Amino acid sequence: MLKYLVGIRRGFSKAYNVSNIFRRHGRLKYSVNGMDRNYRPFIMPVTWLSFIASLQVTSVKDLGDTEKILSVKEATENLITEADDLFSENKYKELYELLYPYKESNDVEILWRLSRALHHMSKQQCHNEEKKRYVFEGYDLIVKALQLNDSHYAVHKWYAIFLDTRAAYDGIKARVTQLPNVKNHLLQAVELNPKDATTLYILGYWCYNISSMPWYQRKIASAIFATPPTSSFEEALVYFCKAEEVDPNFYRQLKKLVICSRIWRSSSSNKCHIWMQWLQSNIN
């Protein structure tokens, strides 16, 4: 009996020593047809019980990670929903304060919404320094969003807006220089989401402003570009009509009537005449 127990002990000692060799070297040399091969063995746990326990721990750990990921995703969705609710209520300051703690994140959905809030806050701000601070902060956030994801319509849309607003602080020449870039990003936004009426309206307004550009700005544009950006009131009207088709009455009818009347004075477009009649008949 004593000899039997000693044999078992020696067997465990050999197994322990082989296991240590595996741990130290990570591989075992063996011979196949007279050739040495390197083999990386799978080290079995000491007992099946510990092996099964390790599987259970791994499964619980993986499940915990999955639940954590789902929890974070749900929390982000709730945050965005709350942010959109605040935006629809025109509570831009509250929206900014809600999203500000996440400004260092790499979530594009948060970044472009935060920049949008800053844009509207700048519009409401009377003090020039505060207005400028909001514009520059919003610009930096939307640049980061564009670097993270250049396939998001809202990122291109708000980048175009901030590109123009930010350039205005550097003077007329800087703003004129960015005109083609502004339009290109608006076009990309429309391509990614043709159903966004606001982007279509902004494109129409871009065309309108180019068509009605003062002579001194045209002179600056001619000095900067070999071929200055051009447009027409007819092109502006096309985008205004598309915006109306996508989302009827999405913008204040009175303002649309003013824009259309200005185009009316500069264009003989039949579409303009039809649209203006429709506007007049639908104004309360």
XYZ file of C-alpha atoms in Angstrom:
284
model
C 0.000 0.000 0.000
C 2.819 2.367 0.874
C 4.568 1.536 -2.426
C 1.314 2.285 -4.301
C 0.960 5.679 -2.683
C 4.602 6.522 -3.423
C 4.015 5.617 -7.078
C 1.044 7.941 -7.308
C 3.047 10.732 -5.699
C 5.885 10.251 -8.202
C 3.353 10.288 -11.047
C 1.970 13.631 -9.890
C 5.518 14.975 -9.507
C 6.359 14.041 -13.104
C 3.145 15.605 -14.367
C 3.900 18.736 -12.360
C 7.428 18.923 -13.765
C 6.213 18.480 -17.363
C 3.622 21.177 -16.761
C 6.350 23.512 -15.507
C 8.439 22.799 -18.595
C 5.448 23.714 -20.779
C 4.932 26.933 -18.889
C 8.595 27.924 -19.135
C 9.135 27.084 -22.763
C 5.631 27.295 -24.193
C 6.350 24.452 -26.596
C 7.575 20.815 -26.681
C 9.939 19.269 -29.183
C 8.964 15.898 -30.529
C 10.063 13.724 -33.431
C 8.030 12.722 -36.466
C 9.741 10.563 -39.060
C 13.083 11.499 -37.648
C 12.395 15.265 -37.878
C 12.013 17.581 -34.911
C 8.783 19.559 -34.744
C 7.796 22.388 -32.470
C 4.494 21.824 -30.774
C 2.583 24.267 -28.658
C 0.582 22.116 -26.274
C -2.750 22.864 -24.706
C -2.204 22.774 -20.941
C -5.108 21.008 -19.300
C -6.135 22.163 -15.845
C -5.216 19.877 -12.960
C -8.762 18.583 -12.709
C -11.861 18.610 -14.891
C -13.654 20.426 -12.114
C -11.298 23.397 -12.361
C -11.587 23.288 -16.169
C -15.380 23.440 -16.032
C -15.176 26.181 -13.413
C -12.908 28.215 -15.682
C -15.427 27.900 -18.513
C -18.200 29.068 -16.224
C -16.178 32.071 -15.054
C -15.370 32.997 -18.656
C -19.016 32.696 -19.657
C -20.142 34.870 -16.758
C -17.441 37.417 -17.569
C -18.471 37.519 -21.256
C -22.115 37.861 -20.271
C -21.216 40.711 -17.942
C -19.323 42.499 -20.716
C -22.244 42.080 -23.098
C -24.691 43.444 -20.539
C -22.356 46.354 -19.902
C -22.129 47.154 -23.634
C -25.915 46.980 -23.992
C -26.322 49.166 -20.917
C -23.977 51.819 -22.348
C -25.770 51.699 -25.704
C -29.157 52.105 -24.053
C -27.877 54.984 -21.915
C -26.509 56.739 -25.032
C -29.807 56.297 -26.874
C -31.699 57.742 -23.906
C -29.276 60.658 -23.763
C -29.759 61.424 -27.464
C -33.550 61.150 -27.125
C -33.495 63.622 -24.252
C -31.214 65.940 -26.253
C -33.562 65.862 -29.254
C -36.531 66.611 -27.003
C -34.737 69.665 -25.618
C -33.883 70.809 -29.142
C -37.502 70.526 -30.268
C -38.420 72.713 -27.280
C -35.733 75.282 -28.264
C -33.932 74.720 -24.954
C -30.452 75.049 -26.400
C -28.684 76.004 -23.175
C -30.130 72.995 -21.343
C -29.208 70.808 -24.311
C -25.640 72.080 -24.218
C -25.377 71.447 -20.461
C -26.764 67.934 -20.951
C -24.208 66.953 -23.615
C -21.224 68.980 -22.413
C -19.886 66.228 -20.086
C -19.517 64.011 -23.187
C -17.710 66.504 -25.424
C -14.482 64.451 -25.249
C -16.214 61.307 -26.454
C -15.845 59.853 -29.941
C -19.590 59.465 -30.413
C -20.468 61.393 -33.564
C -24.158 61.496 -32.646
C -23.304 63.443 -29.497
C -20.692 65.688 -31.133
C -22.844 67.025 -33.972
C -25.781 67.618 -31.641
C -23.518 69.513 -29.274
C -22.220 71.675 -32.129
C -25.802 72.299 -33.268
C -26.698 73.520 -29.785
C -23.708 75.877 -29.827
C -24.789 77.258 -33.203
C -28.227 78.177 -31.883
C -26.754 79.543 -28.672
C -24.503 81.811 -30.734
C -27.566 83.071 -32.616
C -29.215 84.014 -29.343
C -26.112 85.649 -27.896
C -25.818 89.431 -28.031
C -22.274 89.729 -26.718
C -19.783 89.328 -29.540
C -17.113 87.569 -27.488
C -19.533 84.953 -26.199
C -20.960 84.484 -29.679
C -17.455 83.972 -31.069
C -16.597 81.492 -28.313
C -19.679 79.410 -29.117
C -18.861 79.443 -32.838
C -15.248 78.390 -32.356
C -16.162 75.665 -29.865
C -18.859 74.320 -32.169
C -16.463 74.410 -35.109
C -13.832 72.369 -33.234
C -16.435 69.767 -32.251
C -17.804 69.337 -35.768
C -14.276 69.084 -37.211
C -13.639 66.232 -34.781
C -16.923 64.591 -35.791
C -15.990 64.829 -39.480
C -12.625 63.207 -38.797
C -14.379 60.359 -36.990
C -17.109 59.816 -39.577
C -17.263 61.444 -43.009
C -20.320 59.412 -44.040
C -22.864 61.094 -41.781
C -25.193 63.622 -43.386
C -25.611 65.747 -40.252
C -21.847 66.030 -39.821
C -21.442 67.423 -43.358
C -24.444 69.685 -42.905
C -23.211 71.266 -39.681
C -19.637 71.360 -40.870
C -20.785 73.460 -43.838
C -22.667 75.813 -41.523
C -19.769 76.227 -39.115
C -17.258 76.528 -41.940
C -19.069 79.610 -43.197
C -19.721 81.064 -39.730
C -16.151 80.474 -38.577
C -14.662 81.989 -41.760
C -16.711 85.156 -41.247
C -14.513 86.009 -38.258
C -11.471 86.029 -40.536
C -12.921 88.573 -42.951
C -14.726 88.683 -46.291
C -11.808 87.162 -48.198
C -11.710 84.106 -45.931
C -15.463 83.675 -46.179
C -15.463 83.937 -49.963
C -12.595 81.427 -50.094
C -14.712 78.857 -48.242
C -17.802 79.257 -50.443
C -17.070 76.233 -52.701
C -16.248 74.055 -49.671
C -19.488 75.063 -47.992
C -21.507 74.040 -51.034
C -19.581 70.766 -51.461
C -20.338 69.664 -47.917
C -23.987 70.643 -48.296
C -24.174 68.560 -51.464
C -22.602 65.615 -49.636
C -25.177 66.006 -46.884
C -28.000 65.956 -49.451
C -26.490 62.901 -51.140
C -26.349 61.057 -47.807
C -29.844 62.178 -46.815
C -32.002 63.584 -49.644
C -34.952 63.911 -47.243
C -33.472 66.597 -45.010
C -35.404 69.745 -45.875
C -33.160 72.067 -43.902
C -30.071 71.153 -45.915
C -31.974 71.684 -49.161
C -33.149 75.062 -47.926
C -29.594 76.082 -46.962
C -28.373 75.034 -50.408
C -31.062 77.207 -51.961
C -30.031 80.091 -49.757
C -26.386 79.559 -50.755
C -27.392 79.805 -54.428
C -29.492 82.867 -53.718
C -26.641 84.626 -51.913
C -24.165 83.828 -54.691
C -26.596 85.169 -57.270
C -27.152 88.364 -55.303
C -23.523 88.811 -54.238
C -22.450 92.496 -54.063
C -19.981 93.720 -56.677
C -17.077 94.063 -54.215
C -17.454 90.442 -53.105
C -17.521 89.342 -56.725
C -14.292 91.235 -57.255
C -12.694 89.444 -54.290
C -13.936 86.089 -55.609
C -12.460 86.827 -59.035
C -9.097 87.589 -57.424
C -9.138 84.342 -55.413
C -10.518 81.860 -57.911
C -9.671 81.335 -61.549
C -13.361 80.506 -61.916
C -15.408 82.137 -59.116
C -18.398 80.194 -57.749
C -21.558 80.914 -59.667
C -25.240 80.145 -59.314
C -28.620 81.526 -60.318
C -31.972 82.413 -58.807
C -33.448 79.530 -60.783
C -31.057 77.089 -59.084
C -31.971 78.567 -55.719
C -35.632 78.054 -56.502
C -35.000 74.402 -57.403
C -33.617 73.720 -53.930
C -36.367 75.725 -52.220
C -38.985 73.694 -54.090
C -37.237 70.417 -53.209
C -37.248 71.416 -49.552
C -40.970 72.136 -49.810
C -41.618 68.771 -51.482
C -39.644 66.857 -48.853
C -41.275 68.564 -45.880
C -44.259 70.774 -46.738
C -44.550 73.904 -44.598
C -41.348 73.039 -42.750
C -40.262 76.669 -42.796
C -42.171 79.828 -41.988
C -44.352 80.655 -44.956
C -43.841 84.383 -44.558
C -40.075 84.056 -44.875
C -40.476 81.813 -47.912
C -42.773 84.379 -49.441
C -40.161 87.109 -48.929
C -37.474 84.957 -50.571
C -39.777 84.012 -53.418
C -40.776 87.642 -53.998
C -37.088 88.575 -54.242
C -36.566 85.827 -56.788
C -39.696 87.025 -58.554
C -38.082 90.404 -59.107
C -35.002 88.766 -60.581
C -36.392 85.799 -62.472
C -39.066 85.009 -65.006
C -39.355 81.390 -63.913
C -42.847 79.916 -64.311
C -42.183 77.687 -61.295
C -41.561 80.761 -59.199
C -44.912 82.213 -60.292
C -46.756 78.990 -59.419
C -45.023 78.626 -56.068
C -45.630 82.240 -55.123
C -49.344 81.852 -55.871
C -49.436 78.760 -53.673
C -47.707 80.618 -50.836
C -50.085 83.545 -51.052
C -53.133 81.295 -50.985
C -51.858 79.391 -47.940
C -50.817 82.270 -45.708
C -53.167 82.796 -42.802
